[in-house]
Short mmCIF file of N, CA and C in Angstrom, two decimals:
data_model
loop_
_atom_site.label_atom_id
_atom_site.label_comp_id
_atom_site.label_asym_id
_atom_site.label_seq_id
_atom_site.Cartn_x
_atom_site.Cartn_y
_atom_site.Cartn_z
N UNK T 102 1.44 -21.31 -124.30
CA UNK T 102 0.25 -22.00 -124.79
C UNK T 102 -0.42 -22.75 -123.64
N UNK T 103 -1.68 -22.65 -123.48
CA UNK T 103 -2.15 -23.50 -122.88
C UNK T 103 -3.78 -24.49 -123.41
N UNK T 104 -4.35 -25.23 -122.84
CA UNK T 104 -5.06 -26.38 -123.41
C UNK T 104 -6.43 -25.68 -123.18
N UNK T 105 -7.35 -25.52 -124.02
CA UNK T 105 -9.00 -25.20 -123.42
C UNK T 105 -9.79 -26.75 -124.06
N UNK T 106 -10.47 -26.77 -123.47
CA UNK T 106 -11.47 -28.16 -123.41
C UNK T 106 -13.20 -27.73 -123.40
N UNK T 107 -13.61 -28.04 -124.28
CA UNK T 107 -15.04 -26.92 -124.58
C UNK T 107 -15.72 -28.41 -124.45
N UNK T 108 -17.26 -28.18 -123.46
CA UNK T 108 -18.00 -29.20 -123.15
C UNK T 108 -19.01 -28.23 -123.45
N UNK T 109 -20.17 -29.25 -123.81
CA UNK T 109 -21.50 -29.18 -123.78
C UNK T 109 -22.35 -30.21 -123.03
N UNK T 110 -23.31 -30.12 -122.58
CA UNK T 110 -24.34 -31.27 -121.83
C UNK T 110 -23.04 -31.89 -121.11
N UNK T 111 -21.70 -31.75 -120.44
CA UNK T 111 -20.87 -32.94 -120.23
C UNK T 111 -19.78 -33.46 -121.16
N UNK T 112 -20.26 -33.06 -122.47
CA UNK T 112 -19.67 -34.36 -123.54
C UNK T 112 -18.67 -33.29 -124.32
N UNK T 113 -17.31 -34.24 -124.09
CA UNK T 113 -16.12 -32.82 -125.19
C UNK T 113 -16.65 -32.99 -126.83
N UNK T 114 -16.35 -31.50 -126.53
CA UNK T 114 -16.94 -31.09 -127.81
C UNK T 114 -15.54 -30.59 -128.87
N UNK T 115 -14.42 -30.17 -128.30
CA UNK T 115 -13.17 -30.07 -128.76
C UNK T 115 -11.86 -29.46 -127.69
N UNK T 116 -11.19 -29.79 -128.16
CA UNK T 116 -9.80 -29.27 -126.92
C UNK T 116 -8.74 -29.00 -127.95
N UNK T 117 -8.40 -27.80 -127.92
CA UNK T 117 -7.49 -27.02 -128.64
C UNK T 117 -6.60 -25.79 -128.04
N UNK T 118 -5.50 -25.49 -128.45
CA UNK T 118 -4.32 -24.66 -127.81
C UNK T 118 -4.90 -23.65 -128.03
N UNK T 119 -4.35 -22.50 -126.69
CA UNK T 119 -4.70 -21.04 -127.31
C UNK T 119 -3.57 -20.34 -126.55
N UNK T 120 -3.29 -18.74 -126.73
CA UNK T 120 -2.25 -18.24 -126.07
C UNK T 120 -2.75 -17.60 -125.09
N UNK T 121 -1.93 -17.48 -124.01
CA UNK T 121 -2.85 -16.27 -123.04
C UNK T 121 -2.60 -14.94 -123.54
N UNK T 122 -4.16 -14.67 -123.41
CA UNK T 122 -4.40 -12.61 -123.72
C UNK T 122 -5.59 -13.14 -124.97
N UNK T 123 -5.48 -14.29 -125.68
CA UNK T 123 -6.50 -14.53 -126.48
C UNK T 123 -8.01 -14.41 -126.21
N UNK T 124 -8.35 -13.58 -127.20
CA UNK T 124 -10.31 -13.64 -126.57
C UNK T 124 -10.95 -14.76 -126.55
N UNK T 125 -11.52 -15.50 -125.58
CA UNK T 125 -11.88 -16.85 -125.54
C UNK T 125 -12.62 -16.66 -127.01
N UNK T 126 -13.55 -15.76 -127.63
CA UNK T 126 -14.58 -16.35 -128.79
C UNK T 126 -13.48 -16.19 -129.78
N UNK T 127 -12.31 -15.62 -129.81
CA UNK T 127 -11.81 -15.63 -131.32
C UNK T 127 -11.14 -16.92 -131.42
N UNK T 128 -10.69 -17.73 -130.38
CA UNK T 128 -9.76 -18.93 -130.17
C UNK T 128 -11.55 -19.76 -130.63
N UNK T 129 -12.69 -20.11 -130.53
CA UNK T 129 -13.62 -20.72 -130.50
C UNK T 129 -13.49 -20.73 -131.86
N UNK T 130 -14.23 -19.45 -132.57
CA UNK T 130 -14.34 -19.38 -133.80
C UNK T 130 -12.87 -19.75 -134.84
N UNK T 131 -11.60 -19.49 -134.54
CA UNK T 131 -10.33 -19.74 -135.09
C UNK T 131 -10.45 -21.71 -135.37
N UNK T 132 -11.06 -22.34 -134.07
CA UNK T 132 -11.16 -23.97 -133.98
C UNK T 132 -12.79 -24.07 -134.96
N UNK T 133 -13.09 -23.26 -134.97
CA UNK T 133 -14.78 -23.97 -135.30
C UNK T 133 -15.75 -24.42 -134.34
N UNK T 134 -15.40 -24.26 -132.66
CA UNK T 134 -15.95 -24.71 -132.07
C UNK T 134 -17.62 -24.03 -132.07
N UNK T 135 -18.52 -25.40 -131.59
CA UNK T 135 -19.96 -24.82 -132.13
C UNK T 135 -20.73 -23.21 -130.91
N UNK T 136 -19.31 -22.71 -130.61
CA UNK T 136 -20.09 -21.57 -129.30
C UNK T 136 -20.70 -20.46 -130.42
N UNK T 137 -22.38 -20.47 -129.51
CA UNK T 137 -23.36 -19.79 -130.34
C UNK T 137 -22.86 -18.38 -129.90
N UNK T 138 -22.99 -17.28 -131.00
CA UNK T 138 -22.56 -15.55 -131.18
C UNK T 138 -23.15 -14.86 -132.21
N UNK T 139 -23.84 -14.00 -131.56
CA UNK T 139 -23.85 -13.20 -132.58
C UNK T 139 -23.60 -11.39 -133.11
N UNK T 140 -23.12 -11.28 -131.97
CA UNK T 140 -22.18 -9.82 -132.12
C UNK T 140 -20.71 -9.45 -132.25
N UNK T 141 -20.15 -10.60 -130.99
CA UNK T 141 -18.74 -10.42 -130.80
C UNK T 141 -18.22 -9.58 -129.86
N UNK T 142 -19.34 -8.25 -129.84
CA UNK T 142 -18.34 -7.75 -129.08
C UNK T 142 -19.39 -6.77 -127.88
N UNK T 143 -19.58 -8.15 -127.36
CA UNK T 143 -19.96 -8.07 -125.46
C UNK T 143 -21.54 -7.28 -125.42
N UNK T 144 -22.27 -7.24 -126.55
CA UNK T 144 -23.88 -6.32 -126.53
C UNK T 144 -24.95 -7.88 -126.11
N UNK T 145 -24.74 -8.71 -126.88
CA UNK T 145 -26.13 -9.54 -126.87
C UNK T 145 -26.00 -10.90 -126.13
N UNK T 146 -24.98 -11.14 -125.72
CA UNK T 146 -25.11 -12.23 -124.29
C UNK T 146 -25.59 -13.60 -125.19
N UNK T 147 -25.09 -13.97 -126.45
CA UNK T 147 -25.16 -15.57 -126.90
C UNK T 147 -24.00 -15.99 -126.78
N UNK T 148 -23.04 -15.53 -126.30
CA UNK T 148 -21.73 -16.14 -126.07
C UNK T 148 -21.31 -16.68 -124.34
N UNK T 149 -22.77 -16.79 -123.71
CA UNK T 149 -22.06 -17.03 -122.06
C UNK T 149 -21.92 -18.30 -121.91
N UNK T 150 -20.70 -18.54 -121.26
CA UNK T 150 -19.95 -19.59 -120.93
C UNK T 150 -19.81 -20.03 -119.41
N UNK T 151 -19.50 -20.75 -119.15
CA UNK T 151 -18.90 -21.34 -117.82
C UNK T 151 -17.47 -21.78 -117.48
N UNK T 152 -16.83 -21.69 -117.13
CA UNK T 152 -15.15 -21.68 -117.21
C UNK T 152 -14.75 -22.31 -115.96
N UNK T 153 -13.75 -23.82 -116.38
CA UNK T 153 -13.41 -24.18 -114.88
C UNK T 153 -12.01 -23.98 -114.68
N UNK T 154 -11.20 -24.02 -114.03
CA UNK T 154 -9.83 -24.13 -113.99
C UNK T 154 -9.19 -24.49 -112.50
N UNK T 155 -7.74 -25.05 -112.52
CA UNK T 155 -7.23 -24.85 -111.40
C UNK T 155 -7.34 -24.20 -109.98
N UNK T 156 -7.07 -22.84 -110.48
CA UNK T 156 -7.27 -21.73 -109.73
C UNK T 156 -8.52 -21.19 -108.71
N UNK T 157 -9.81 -22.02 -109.34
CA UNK T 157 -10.67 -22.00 -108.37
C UNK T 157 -11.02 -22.89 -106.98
N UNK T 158 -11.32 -21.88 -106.02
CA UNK T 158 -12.12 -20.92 -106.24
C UNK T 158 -11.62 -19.69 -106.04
N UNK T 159 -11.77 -18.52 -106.47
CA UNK T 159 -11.61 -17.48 -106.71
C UNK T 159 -12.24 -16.14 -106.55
N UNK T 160 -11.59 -15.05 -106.65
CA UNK T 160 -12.22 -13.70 -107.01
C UNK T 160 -11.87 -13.08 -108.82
N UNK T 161 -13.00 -12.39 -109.17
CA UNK T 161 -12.68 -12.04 -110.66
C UNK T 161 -12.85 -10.59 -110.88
N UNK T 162 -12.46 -9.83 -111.23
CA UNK T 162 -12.95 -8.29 -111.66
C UNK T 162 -13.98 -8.34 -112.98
N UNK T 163 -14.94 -8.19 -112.89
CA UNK T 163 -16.29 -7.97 -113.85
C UNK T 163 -15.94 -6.83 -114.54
N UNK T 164 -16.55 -6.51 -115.71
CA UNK T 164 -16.27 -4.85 -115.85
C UNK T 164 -17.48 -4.84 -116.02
N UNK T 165 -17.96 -3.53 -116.41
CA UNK T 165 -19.34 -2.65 -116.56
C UNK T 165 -20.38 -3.75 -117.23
N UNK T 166 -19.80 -3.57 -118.45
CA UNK T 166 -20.15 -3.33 -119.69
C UNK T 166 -21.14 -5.42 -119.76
N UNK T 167 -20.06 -6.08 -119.30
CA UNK T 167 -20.45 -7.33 -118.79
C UNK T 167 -21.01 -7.89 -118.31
N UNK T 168 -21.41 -7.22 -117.06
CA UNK T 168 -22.53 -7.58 -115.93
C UNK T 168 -23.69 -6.81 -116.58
N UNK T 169 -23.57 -5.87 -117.16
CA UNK T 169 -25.21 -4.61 -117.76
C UNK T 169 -25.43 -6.04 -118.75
N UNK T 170 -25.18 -6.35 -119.70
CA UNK T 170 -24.99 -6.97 -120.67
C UNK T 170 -25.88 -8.64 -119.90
N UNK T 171 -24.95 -9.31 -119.26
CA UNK T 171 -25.70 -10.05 -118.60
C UNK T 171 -27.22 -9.81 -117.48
N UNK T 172 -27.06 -8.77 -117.14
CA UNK T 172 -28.29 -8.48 -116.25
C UNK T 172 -29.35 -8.75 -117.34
N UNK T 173 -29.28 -7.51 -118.13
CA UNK T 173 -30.12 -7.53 -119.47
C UNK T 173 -30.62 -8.90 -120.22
N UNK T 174 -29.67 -10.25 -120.05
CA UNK T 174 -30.20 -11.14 -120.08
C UNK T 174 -31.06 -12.07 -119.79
N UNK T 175 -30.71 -11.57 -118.04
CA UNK T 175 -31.61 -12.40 -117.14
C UNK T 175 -30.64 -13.26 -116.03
N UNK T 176 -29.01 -13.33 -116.61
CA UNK T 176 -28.20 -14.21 -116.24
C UNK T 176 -27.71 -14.44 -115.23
N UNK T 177 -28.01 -12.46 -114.57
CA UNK T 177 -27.57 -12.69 -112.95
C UNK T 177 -28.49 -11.26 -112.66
N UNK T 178 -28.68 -11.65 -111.35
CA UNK T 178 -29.36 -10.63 -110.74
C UNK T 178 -29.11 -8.99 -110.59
N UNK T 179 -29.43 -8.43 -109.92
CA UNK T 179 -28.93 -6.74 -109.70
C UNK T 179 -27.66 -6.70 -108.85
N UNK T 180 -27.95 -7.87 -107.54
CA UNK T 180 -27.19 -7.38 -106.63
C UNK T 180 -25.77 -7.81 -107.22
N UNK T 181 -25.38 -8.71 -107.81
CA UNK T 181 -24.56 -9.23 -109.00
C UNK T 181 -24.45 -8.19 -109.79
N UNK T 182 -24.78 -7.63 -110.35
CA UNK T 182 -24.68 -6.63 -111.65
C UNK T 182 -23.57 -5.48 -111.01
N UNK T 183 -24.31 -5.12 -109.32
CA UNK T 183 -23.83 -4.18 -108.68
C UNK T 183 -22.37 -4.27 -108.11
N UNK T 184 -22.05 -5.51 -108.34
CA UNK T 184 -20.33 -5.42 -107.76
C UNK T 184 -19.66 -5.96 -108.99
N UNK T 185 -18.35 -5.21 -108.93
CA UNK T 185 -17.25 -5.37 -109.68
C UNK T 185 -16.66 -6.71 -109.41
N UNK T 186 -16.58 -7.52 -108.57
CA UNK T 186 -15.73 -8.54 -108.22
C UNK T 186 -16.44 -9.54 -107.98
N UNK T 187 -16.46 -11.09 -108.48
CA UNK T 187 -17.66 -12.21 -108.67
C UNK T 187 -16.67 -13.06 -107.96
N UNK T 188 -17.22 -13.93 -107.38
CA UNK T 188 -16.69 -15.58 -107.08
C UNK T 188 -16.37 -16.32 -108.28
N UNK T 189 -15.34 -16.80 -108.41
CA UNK T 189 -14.57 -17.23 -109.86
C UNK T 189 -14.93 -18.61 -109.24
N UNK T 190 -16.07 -19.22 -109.83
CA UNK T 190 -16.28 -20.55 -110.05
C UNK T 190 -16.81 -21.20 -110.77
N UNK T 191 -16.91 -22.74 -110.97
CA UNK T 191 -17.46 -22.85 -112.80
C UNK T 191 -18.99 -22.91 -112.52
N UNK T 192 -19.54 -22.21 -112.00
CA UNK T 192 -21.40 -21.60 -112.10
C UNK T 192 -20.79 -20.11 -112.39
N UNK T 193 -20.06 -19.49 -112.39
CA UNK T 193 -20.32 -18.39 -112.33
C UNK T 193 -20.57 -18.11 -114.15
N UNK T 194 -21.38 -16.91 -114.66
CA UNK T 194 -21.17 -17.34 -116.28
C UNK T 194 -20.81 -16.19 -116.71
N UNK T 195 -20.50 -16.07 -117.79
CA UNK T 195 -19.03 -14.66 -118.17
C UNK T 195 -19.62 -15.20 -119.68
N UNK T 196 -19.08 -14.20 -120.45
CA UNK T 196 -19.33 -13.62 -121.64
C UNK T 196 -18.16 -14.56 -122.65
N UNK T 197 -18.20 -14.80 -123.48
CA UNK T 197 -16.72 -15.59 -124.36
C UNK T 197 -15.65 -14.03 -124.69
N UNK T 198 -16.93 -13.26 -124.81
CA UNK T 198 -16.04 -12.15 -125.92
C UNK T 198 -15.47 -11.13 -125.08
N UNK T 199 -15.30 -11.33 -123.79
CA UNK T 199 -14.99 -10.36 -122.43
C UNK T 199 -13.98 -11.33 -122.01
N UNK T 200 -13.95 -12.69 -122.21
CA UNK T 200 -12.47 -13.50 -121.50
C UNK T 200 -11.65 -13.61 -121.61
N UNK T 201 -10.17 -13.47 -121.41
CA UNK T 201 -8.97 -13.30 -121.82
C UNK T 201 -8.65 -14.45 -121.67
N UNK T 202 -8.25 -15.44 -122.38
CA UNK T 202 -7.68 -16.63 -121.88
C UNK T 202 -6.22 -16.39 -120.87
N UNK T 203 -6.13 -17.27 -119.86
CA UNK T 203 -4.85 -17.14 -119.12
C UNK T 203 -3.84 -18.11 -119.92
N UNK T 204 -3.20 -18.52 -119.02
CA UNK T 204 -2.08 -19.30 -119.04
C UNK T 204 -2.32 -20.55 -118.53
N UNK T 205 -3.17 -20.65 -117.83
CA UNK T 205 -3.96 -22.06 -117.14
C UNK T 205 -4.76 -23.12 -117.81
N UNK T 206 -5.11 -24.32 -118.09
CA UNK T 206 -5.70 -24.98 -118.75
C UNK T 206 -7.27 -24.52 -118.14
N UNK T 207 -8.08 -25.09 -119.02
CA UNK T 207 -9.82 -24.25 -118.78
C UNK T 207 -10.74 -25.54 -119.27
N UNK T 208 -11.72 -25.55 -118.55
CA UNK T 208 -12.80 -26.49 -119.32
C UNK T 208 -14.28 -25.37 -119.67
N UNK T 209 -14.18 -24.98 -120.88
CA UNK T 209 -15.37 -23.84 -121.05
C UNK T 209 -16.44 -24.92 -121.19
N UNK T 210 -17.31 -24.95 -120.64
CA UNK T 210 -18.82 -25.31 -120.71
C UNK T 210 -19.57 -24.73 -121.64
N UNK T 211 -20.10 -24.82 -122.28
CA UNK T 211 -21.16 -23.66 -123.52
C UNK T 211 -22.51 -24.30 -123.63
N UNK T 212 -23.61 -23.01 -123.29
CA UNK T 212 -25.15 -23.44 -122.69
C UNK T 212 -25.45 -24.63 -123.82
N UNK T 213 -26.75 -25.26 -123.16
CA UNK T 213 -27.16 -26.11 -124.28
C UNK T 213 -27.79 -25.90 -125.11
N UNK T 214 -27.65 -26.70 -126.57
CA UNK T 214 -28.57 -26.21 -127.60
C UNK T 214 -29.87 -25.86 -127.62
N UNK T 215 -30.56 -24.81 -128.09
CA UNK T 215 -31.85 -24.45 -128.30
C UNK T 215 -32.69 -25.63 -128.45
#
């Protein structure tokens, strides 16, 4: 088990256990936390997050499907879209429904309200 800590604007918004391998949005939605979604599964980019942890700074493996998904947003550029491997830092922004939670404690950030 380890601890996730979900902020908005700064301000905790909830901190609750999850296991590692858990999809960060099903551990969100399992707490009630308020992270906005509306597919689930990695098409429409209302689930991007910011993620801090220990471990940074870092390298991350992106997959396809993630970066198309975010480009399509606006969220990161081409030349971004075009590599598999991102700088793991808490600007970098990732999808909820693409994150595996680790084993590490996390502070997810979630954009601000509309």
């Amino acid at each position: 088990m380890t601890t996730l800590q979900f902020l908005r604007d700064g301000q905790p918004l909830a901190e609750v256990d999850a296991s590692a391998g858990d999809l960060l949005i099903d551990v969100a939605r399992f707490h009630e936390v308020p992270l906005h979604w509306r597919c689930g599964q990695g098409t429409c980019s209302t689930c991007a997050v910011h993620i801090a942890h220990a471990g940074q700074p870092a390298t991350v493996k992106v997959g396809r499907k993630e970066r198309n998904v975010l480009l399509r947003a606006g969220l990161i550029d081409a030349a971004q879209a075009a590599a598999d491997t991102w700088p793991d830092t808490p600007q970098t922004v990732r999808l909820a429904c693409h994150l595996l939670v680790t084993d590490a404690p996390w502070q997810v950030t979630l954009p601000q309200d509309s």
